[in-house]
Coordinates of C-alpha atoms and ligand atoms in Angstrom, one line a residue:
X422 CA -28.9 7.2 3.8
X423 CA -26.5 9.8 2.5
X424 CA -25.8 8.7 -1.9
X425 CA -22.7 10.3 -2.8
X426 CA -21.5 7.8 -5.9
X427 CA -20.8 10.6 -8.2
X428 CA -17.1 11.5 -8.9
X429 CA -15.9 15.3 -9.7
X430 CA -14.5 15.4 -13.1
X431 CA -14.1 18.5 -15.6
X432 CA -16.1 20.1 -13.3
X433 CA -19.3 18.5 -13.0
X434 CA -20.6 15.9 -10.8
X435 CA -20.1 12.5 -12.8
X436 CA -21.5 8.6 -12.5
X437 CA -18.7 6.3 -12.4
X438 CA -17.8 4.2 -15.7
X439 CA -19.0 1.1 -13.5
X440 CA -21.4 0.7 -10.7
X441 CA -19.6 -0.2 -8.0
X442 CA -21.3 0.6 -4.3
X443 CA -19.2 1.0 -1.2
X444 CA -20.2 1.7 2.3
X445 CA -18.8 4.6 4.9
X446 CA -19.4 3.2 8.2
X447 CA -19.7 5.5 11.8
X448 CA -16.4 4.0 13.7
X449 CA -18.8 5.0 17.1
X450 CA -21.8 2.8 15.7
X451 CA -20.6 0.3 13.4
X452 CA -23.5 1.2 10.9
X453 CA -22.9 2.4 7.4
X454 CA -23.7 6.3 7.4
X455 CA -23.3 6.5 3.5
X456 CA -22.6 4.9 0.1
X457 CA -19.9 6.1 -2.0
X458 CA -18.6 4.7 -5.3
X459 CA -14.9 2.7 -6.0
X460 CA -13.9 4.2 -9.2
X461 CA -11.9 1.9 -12.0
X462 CA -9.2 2.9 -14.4
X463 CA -11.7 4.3 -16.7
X464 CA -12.5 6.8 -14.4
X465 CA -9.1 7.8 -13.8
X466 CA -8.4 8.0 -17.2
X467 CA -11.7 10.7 -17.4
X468 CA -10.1 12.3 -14.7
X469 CA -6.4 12.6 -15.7
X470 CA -7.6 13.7 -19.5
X471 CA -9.2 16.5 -17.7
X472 CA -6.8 18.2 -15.7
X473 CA -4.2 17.3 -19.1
X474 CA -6.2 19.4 -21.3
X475 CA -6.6 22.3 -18.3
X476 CA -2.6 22.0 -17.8
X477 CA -1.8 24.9 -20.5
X478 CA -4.5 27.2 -19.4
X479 CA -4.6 27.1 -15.6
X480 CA -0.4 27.2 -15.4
X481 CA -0.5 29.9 -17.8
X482 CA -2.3 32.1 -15.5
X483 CA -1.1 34.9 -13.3
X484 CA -0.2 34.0 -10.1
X485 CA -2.3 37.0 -8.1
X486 CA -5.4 35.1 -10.5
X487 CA -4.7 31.6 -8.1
X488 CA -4.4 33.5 -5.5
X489 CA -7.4 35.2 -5.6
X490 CA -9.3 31.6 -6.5
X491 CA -7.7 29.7 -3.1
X492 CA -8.7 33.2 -1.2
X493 CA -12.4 32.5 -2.4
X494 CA -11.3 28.6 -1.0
X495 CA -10.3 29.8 2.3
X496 CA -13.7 32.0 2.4
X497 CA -16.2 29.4 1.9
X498 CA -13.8 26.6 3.6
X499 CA -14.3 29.2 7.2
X500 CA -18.0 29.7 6.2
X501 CA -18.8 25.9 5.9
X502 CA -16.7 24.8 9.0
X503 CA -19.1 23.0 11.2
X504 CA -20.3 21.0 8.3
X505 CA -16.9 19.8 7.4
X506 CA -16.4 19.0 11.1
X507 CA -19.5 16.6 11.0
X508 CA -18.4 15.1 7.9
X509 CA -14.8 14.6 9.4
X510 CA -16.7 13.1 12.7
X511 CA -18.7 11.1 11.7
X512 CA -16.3 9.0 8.7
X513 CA -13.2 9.0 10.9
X514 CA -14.6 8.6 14.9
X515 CA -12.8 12.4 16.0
X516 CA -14.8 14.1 18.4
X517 CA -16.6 17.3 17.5
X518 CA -14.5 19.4 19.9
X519 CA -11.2 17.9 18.3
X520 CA -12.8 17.5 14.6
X521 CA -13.7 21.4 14.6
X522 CA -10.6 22.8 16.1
X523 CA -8.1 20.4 14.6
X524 CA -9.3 18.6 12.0
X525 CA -10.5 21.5 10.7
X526 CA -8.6 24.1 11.7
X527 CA -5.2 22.4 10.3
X528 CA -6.5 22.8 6.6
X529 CA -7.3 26.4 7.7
X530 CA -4.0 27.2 9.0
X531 CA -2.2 25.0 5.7
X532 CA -4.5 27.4 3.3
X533 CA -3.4 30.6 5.1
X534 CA 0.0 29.6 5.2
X535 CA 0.6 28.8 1.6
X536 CA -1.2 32.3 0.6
X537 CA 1.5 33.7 2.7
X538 CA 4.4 31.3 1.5
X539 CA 3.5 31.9 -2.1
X540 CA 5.1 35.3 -2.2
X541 CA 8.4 33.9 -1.5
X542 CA 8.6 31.8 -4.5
X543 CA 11.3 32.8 -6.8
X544 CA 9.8 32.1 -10.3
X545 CA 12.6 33.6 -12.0
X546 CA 16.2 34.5 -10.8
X547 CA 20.0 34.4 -11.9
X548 CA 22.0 31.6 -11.7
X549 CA 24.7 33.4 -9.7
X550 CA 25.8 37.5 -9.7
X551 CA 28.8 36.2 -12.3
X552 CA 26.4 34.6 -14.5
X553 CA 23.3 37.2 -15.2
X554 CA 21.9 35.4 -18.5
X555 CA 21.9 32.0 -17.5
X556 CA 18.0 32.1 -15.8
X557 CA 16.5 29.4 -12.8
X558 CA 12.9 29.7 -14.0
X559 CA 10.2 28.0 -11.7
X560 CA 7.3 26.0 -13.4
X561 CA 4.4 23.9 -12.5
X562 CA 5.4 20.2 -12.5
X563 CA 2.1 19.4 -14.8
X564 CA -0.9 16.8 -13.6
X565 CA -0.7 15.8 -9.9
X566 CA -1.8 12.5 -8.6
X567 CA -2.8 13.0 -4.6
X568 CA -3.3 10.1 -2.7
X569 CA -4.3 11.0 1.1
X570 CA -5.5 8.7 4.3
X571 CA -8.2 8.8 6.8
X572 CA -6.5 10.0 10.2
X573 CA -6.1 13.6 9.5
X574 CA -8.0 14.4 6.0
X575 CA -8.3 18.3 5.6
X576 CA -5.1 18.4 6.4
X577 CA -3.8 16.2 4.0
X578 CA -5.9 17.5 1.1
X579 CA -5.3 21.0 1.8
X580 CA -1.3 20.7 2.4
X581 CA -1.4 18.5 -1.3
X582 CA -4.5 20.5 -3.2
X583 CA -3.7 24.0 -2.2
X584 CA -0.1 23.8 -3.5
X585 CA -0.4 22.0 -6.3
X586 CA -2.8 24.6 -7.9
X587 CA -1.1 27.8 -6.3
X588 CA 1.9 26.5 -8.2
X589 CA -0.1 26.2 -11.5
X590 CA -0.8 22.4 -11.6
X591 CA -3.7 20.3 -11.9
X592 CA -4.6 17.4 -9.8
X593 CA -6.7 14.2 -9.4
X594 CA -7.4 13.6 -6.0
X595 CA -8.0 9.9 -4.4
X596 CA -9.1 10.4 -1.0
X597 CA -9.1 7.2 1.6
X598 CA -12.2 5.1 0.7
X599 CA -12.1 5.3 4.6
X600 CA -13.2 8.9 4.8
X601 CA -14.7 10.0 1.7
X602 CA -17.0 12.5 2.8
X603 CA -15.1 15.3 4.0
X604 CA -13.4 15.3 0.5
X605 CA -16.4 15.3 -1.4
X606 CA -17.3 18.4 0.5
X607 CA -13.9 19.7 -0.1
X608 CA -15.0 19.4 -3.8
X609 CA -17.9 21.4 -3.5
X610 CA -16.3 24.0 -1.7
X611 CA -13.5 24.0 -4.8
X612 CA -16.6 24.0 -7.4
X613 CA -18.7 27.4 -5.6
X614 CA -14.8 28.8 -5.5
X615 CA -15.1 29.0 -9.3
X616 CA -12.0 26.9 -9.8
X617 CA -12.0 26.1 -13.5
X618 CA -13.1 22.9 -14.7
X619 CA -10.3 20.1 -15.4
X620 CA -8.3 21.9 -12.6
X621 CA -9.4 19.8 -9.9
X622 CA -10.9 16.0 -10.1
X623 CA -11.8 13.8 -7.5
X624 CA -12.7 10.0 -8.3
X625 CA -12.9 7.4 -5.0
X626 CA -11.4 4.1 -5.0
X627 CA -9.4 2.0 -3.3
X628 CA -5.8 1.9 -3.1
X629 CA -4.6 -1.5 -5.0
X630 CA -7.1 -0.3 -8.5
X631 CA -7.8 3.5 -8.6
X632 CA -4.5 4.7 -6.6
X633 CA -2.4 2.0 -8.6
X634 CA -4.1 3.3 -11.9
X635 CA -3.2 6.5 -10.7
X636 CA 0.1 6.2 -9.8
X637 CA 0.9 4.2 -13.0
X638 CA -0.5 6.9 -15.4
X639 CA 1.6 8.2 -18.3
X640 CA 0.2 11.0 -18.7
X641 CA 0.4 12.1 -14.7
X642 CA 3.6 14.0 -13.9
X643 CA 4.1 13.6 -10.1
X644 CA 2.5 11.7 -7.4
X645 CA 1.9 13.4 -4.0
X646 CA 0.9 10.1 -1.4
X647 CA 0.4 10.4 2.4
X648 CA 0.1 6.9 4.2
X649 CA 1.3 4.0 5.1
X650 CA 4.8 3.1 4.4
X651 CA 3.6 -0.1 2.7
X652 CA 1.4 1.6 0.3
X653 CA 4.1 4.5 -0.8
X654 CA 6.1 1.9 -1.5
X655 CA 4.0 0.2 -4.1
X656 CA 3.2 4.1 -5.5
X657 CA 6.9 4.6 -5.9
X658 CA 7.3 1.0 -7.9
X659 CA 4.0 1.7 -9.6
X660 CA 5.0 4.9 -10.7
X661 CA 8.6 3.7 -11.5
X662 CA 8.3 2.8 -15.2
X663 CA 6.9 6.3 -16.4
X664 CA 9.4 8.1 -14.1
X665 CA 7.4 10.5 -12.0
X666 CA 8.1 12.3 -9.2
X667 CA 7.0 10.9 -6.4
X668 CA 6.8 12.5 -2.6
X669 CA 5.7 10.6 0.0
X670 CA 4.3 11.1 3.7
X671 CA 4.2 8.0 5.5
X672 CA 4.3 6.3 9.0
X673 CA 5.9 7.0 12.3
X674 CA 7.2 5.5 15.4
X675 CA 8.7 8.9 17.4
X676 CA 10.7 9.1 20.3
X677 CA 10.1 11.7 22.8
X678 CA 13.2 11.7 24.8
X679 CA 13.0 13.2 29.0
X680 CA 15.9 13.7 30.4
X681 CA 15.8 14.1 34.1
X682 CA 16.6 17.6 34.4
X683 CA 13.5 18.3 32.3
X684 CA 9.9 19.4 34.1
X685 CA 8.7 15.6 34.2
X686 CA 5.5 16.1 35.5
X687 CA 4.2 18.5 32.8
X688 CA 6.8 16.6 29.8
X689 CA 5.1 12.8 30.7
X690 CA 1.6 14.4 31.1
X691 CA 2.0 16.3 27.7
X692 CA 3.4 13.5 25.6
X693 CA 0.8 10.8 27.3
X694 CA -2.2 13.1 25.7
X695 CA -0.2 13.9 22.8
X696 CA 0.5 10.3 21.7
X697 CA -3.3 9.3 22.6
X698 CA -4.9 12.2 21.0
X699 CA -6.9 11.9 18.2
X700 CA -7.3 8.0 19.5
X701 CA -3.2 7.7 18.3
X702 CA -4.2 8.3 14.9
X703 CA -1.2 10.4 13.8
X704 CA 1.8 9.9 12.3
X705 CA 3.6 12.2 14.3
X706 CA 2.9 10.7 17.6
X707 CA 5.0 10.6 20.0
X708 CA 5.1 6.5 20.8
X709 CA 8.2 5.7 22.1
X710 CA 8.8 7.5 25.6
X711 CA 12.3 7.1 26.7
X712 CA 13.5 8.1 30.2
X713 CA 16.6 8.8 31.9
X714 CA 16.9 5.9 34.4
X715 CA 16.5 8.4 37.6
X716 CA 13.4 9.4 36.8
X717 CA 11.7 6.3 35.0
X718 CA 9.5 4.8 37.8
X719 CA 8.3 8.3 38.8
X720 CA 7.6 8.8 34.9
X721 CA 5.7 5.6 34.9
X722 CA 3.5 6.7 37.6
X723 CA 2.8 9.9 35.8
X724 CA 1.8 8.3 32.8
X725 CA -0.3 6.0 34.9
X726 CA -2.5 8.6 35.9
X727 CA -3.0 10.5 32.8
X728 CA -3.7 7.6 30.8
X729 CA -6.1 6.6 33.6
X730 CA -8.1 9.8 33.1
X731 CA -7.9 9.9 29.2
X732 CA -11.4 9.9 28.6
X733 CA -12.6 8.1 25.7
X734 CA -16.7 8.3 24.4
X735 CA -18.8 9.3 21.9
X736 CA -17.5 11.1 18.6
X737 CA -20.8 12.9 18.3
X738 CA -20.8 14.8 22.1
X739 CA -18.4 17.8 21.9
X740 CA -15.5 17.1 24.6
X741 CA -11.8 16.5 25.5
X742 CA -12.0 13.0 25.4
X743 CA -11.0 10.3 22.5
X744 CA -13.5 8.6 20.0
X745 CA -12.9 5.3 18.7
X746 CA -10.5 3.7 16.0
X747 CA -11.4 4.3 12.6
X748 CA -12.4 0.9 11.1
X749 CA -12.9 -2.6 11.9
X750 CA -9.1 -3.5 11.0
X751 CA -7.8 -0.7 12.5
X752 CA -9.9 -2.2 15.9
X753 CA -8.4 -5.6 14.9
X754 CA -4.6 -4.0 14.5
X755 CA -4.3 -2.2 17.4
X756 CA -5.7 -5.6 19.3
X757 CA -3.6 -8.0 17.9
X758 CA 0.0 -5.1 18.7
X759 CA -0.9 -5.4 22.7
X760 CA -1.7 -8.7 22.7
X761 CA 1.9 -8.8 21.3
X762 CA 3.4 -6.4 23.8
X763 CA 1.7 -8.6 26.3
X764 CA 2.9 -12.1 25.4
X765 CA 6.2 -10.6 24.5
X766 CA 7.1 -9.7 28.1
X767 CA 6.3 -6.2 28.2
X768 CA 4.9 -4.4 31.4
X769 CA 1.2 -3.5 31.0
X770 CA 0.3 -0.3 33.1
X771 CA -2.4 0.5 32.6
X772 CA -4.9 -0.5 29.7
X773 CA -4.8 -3.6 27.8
X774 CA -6.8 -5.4 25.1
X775 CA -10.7 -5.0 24.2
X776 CA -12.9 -2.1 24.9
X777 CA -13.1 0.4 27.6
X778 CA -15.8 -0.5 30.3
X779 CA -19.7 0.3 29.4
X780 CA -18.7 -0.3 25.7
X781 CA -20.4 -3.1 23.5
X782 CA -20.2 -1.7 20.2
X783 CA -17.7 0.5 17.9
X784 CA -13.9 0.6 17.8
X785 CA -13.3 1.8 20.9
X786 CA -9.6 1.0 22.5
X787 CA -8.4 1.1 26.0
X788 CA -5.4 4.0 26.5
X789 CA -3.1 1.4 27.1
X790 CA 0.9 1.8 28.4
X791 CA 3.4 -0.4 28.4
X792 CA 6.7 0.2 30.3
X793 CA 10.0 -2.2 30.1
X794 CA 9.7 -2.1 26.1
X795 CA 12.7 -3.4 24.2
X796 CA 13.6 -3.1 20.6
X797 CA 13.5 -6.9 19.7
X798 CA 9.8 -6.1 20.6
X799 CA 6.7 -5.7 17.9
X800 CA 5.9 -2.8 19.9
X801 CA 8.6 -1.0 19.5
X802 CA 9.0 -1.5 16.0
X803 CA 5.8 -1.3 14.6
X804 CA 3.5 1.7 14.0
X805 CA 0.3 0.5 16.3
X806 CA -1.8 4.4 15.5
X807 CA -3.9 3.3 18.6
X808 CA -3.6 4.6 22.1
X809 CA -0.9 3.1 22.9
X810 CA 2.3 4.3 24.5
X811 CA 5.7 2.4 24.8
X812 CA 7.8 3.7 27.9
X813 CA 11.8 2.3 28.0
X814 CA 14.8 3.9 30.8
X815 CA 18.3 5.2 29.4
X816 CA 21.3 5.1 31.2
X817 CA 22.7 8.4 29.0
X818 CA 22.7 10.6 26.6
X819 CA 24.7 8.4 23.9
X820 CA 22.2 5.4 24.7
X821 CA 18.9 7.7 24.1
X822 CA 20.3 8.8 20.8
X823 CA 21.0 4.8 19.6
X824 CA 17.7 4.1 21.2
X825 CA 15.7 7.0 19.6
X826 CA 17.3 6.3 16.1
X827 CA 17.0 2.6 16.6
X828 CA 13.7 2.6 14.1
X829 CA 13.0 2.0 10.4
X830 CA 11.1 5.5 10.6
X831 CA 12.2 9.2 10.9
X832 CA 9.3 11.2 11.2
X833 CA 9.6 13.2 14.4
X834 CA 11.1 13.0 17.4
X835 CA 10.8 15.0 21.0
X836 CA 13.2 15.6 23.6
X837 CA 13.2 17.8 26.8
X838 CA 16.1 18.9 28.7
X839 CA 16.6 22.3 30.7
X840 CA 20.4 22.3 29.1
X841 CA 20.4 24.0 26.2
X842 CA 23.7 22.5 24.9
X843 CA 22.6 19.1 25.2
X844 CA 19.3 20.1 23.0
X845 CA 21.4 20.9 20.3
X846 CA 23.5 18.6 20.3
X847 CA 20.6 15.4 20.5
X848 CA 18.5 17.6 18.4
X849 CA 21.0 17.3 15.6
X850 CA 21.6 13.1 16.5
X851 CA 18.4 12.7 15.5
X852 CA 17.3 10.8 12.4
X853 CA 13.8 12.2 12.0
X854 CA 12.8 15.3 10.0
X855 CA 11.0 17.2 12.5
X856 CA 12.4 17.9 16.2
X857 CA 11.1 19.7 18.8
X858 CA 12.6 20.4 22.5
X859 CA 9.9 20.9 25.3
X860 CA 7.1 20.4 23.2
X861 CA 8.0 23.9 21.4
X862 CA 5.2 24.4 18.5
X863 CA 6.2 24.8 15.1
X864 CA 5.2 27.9 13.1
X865 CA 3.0 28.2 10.3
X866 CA 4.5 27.0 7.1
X867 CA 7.3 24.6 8.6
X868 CA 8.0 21.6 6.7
X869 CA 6.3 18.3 7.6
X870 CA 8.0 15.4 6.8
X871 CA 10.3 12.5 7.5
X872 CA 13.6 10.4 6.9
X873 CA 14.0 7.0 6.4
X874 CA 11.1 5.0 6.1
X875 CA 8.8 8.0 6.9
X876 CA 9.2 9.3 3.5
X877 CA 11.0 11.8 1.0
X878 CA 8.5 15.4 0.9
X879 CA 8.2 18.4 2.8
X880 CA 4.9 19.6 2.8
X881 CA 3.2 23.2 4.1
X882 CA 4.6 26.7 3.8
X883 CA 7.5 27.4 0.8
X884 CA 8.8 23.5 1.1
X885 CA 5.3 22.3 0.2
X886 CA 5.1 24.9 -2.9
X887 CA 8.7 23.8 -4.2
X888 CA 7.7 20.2 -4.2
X889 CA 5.0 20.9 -7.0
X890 CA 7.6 23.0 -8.7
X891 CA 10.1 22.1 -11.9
X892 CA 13.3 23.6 -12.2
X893 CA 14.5 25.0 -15.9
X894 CA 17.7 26.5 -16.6
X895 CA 17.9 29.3 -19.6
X896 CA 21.3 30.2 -20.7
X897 CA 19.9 33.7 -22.7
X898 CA 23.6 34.3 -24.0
X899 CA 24.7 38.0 -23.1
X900 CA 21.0 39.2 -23.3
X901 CA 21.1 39.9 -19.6
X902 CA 24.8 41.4 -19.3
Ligands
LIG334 P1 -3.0 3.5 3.7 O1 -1.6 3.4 3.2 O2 -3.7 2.2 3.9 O3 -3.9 4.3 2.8 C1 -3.5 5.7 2.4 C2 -4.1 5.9 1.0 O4 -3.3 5.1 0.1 C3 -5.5 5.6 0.8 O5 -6.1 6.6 0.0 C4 -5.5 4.2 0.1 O6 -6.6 4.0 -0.7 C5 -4.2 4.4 -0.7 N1 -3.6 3.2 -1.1 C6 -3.5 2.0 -0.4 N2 -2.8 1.1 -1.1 C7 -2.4 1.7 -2.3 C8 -1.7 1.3 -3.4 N3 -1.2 0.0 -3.5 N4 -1.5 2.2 -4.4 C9 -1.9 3.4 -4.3 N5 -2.7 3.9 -3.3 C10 -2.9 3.0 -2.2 O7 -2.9 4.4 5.0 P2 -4.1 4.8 6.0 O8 -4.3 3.6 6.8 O9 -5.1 5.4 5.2 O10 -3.3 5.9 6.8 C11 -2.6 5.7 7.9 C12 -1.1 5.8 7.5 O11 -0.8 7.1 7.0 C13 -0.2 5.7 8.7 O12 0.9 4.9 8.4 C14 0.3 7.1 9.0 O13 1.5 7.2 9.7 C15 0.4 7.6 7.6 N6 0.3 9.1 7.6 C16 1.4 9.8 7.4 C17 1.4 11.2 7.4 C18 2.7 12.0 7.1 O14 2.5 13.2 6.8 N7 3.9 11.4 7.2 C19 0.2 11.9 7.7 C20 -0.9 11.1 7.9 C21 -0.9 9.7 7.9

């Protein structure tokens, strides 16, 4: 079995303070695929010493110098690809098709976006035309805390990472204890990239010791957390009596919003596989489809069928289909929210609790949808991150708005409409930091993040940079008159 107990610290592969074994288990088998060590606050303190004493050095350095070290990144990130898609596989149940072209390719595209992004950073600028000597100078924040999850993890450490030391900071990096391996890889790839030692640290560990210790730390300037909303929470209190900066990524519960003018057929079909992909493991999912009332038993029927041929098998086999939840509680969670939608009244579909046909073993979850879903219900309100899909009718346009917004999150939301004055105008009714209409992609380097509940950063592209970035103000007198 795979032994990876060693933390990266100061460059160099390090035992932990404590023993203190912990298993990776294969969500498709239920075995455990490696052993990994939960650091303690000893460790941390190793850590965040390290990157302290690199601070002054690394921010110091010309910016064309951290380029040129995250170009060598992206290099040997490409080169060692398939790996990392194994690695991402087999700790977090995506299938190698999705794992290598998504997984994968998201901390690709974050990497190549940044390089480009990083040229539009300011570093130094007047305050206004009619004040020349009083200077906005752009700095590194200092040591970074980054706490990622399990559901997407390249692209969590590469939108935190990649900034953080473009900008000039160091970090210490907690990955989930969930899916550890792809990180550790990520390490090695930072290590053969020749990033100096104390720049980067990673030390495992669960959230409640290591990502507490971490988040409390006086000597760490900013946290960076992606997660649950629950967990940022206790980062932001954690963090509260040293006053850091903290940003925070967190849950979702998006409405995708079909009017009946819109091309139902391809809009139901598109946000069925979009809310299931990745088993329903992302926070942007679109969860809560809402249909004008005309078209909602024709929408129900469409989401019928795609559901029905969402295929769902093993992680391992290349494919379009889903793999299985990512962890025993995750299994348990998703259970327990349709058992919920059923005994509170809601229509079952298609789907329902347990595991698919001809599975025994693993996480596996049925792409379940509900339809008649009301906001007094669990399923409404709570983030399930399973394939599952809540479907609810609107009688108009002012209704979907209060329904969309009727959510403790604000993540993203999705609406589709063939009248472009009516997309503007929900668009901008929306609570939620990232809208698109008909499914239009966003471009490389558009901020990711949410309102409300969902969180406080922007990460990817020039937002990402900023949020790693201090702000000083130098009144120079009439040097620059
Ligand atoms: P989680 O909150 O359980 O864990 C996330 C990370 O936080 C892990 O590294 C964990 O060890 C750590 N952690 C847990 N408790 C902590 C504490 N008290 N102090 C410090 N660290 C702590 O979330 P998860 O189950 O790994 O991930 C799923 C969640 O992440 C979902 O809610 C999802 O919506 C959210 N997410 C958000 C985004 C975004 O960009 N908004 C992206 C991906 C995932």
């Amino acid at each position: 079995m795979l032994k990876k107990t060693d933390f990266y610290i100061n460059g160099s592969w390090v035992a932990p303070a404590e023993p203190n074994p912990f298993p990776v288990i294969d969500p498709a088998t239920e075995s455990e695929i490696a052993e990994i060590s939960l650091g303690s606050s000893a460790d941390i303190d190793k850590a965040v010493t390290a990157a302290r004493a690199a601070f002054p050095t690394w921010s110091a350095t010309d910016v064309t110098e951290r380029i040129a070290v995250i170009e060598r990144l992206l290099t040997i990130y490409r080169a060692g690809a398939e790996e990392m898609a194994k690695a991402i596989s087999t700790e977090m149940g995506a299938p190698m098709s999705f794992s290598r072209d998504e997984q994968v390719g998201a901390g690709d595209w974050h990497i190549e976006g940044f390089l480009k992004a990083i040229h539009e950073i300011e570093w130094e600028r007047p305050l206004r035309a009619d004040a020349p000597s009083e200077r906005i100078i752009k700095e590194p924040i200092g040591v970074c805390g980054l706490i990622t999850p399990w559901n997407w993890p390249m692209n969590q450490v590469t939108l935190k990472v990649v900034p953080a030391l473009l900008t000039g900071c160091t970090v210490v990096l907690k990955p989930s204890e969930i899916a550890p391996l792809s990180s550790l890889l990520f390490a090695e790839m930072i290590d053969a990239a020749g990033v100096p030692a104390g720049v980067f640290n990673l030390v495992n560990g669960d959230g409640p010791s290591v990502g507490a210790a971490l988040s409390a730390h006086p000597d760490v300037d900013m946290m960076s957390f992606t997660g649950s909303t629950r967990a940022g929470s206790a980062v932001t209190k954690a963090a509260a009596d040293t006053v850091k900066r903290v940003t925070l990524e967190l849950g979702g519960k998006s409405p995708n919003i079909l009017f009946a003018d819109c091309d139902l057929k391809k809009q139901v079909e598109g946000g069925v596989r979009f809310c299931m992909e990745n088993a329903g493991q992302s926070c942007n999912a679109p969860t809560r489809m809402l249909i004008e009332a005309s078209a909602y038993e024709d929408a129900i029927a469409i989401a019928k069928e795609t559901a029905e041929k969402v295929a769902v098998g093993d992680p391992h086999e290349e494919g379009d289909h889903i793999g299985p939840l990512v962890s025993q509680t995750q299994f348990d969670k998703v259970q327990d929210l349709i058992e919920a939608g059923i005994a509170e009244g809601a229509r079952l579909v298609t789907g329902g609790a347990g595991r698919p046909a001809g599975f025994n073993r693993g996480y596996y979850a049925r792409p379940t949808i509900f339809a008649n879903v009301i906001p007094e219900m669990r399923i409404w309100r709570e983030e399930i991150f399973g394939p599952v899909l809540a479907m609810t009718p609107f009688k108009d346009e002012a209704e979907a708005i209060r329904l969309a917004n009727d959510t403790p999150y604000g993540l993203a939301a999705y609406l589709s409409t063939q009248d472009p004055e009516r997309a503007r105008y929900v668009a901008l009714q929306l609570r939620a930091g990232m809208v698109r209409v008909n499914r239009a992609p966003f471009a490389q380097g558009s901020p990711f993040g949410g309102y409300k509940q969902s969180g406080n950063g922007r990460e990817g592209g020039i937002f990402g940079l900023d949020d790693f970035l201090e702000t000083k103000t130098v009144a120079f007198g009439d040097m620059f008159s």
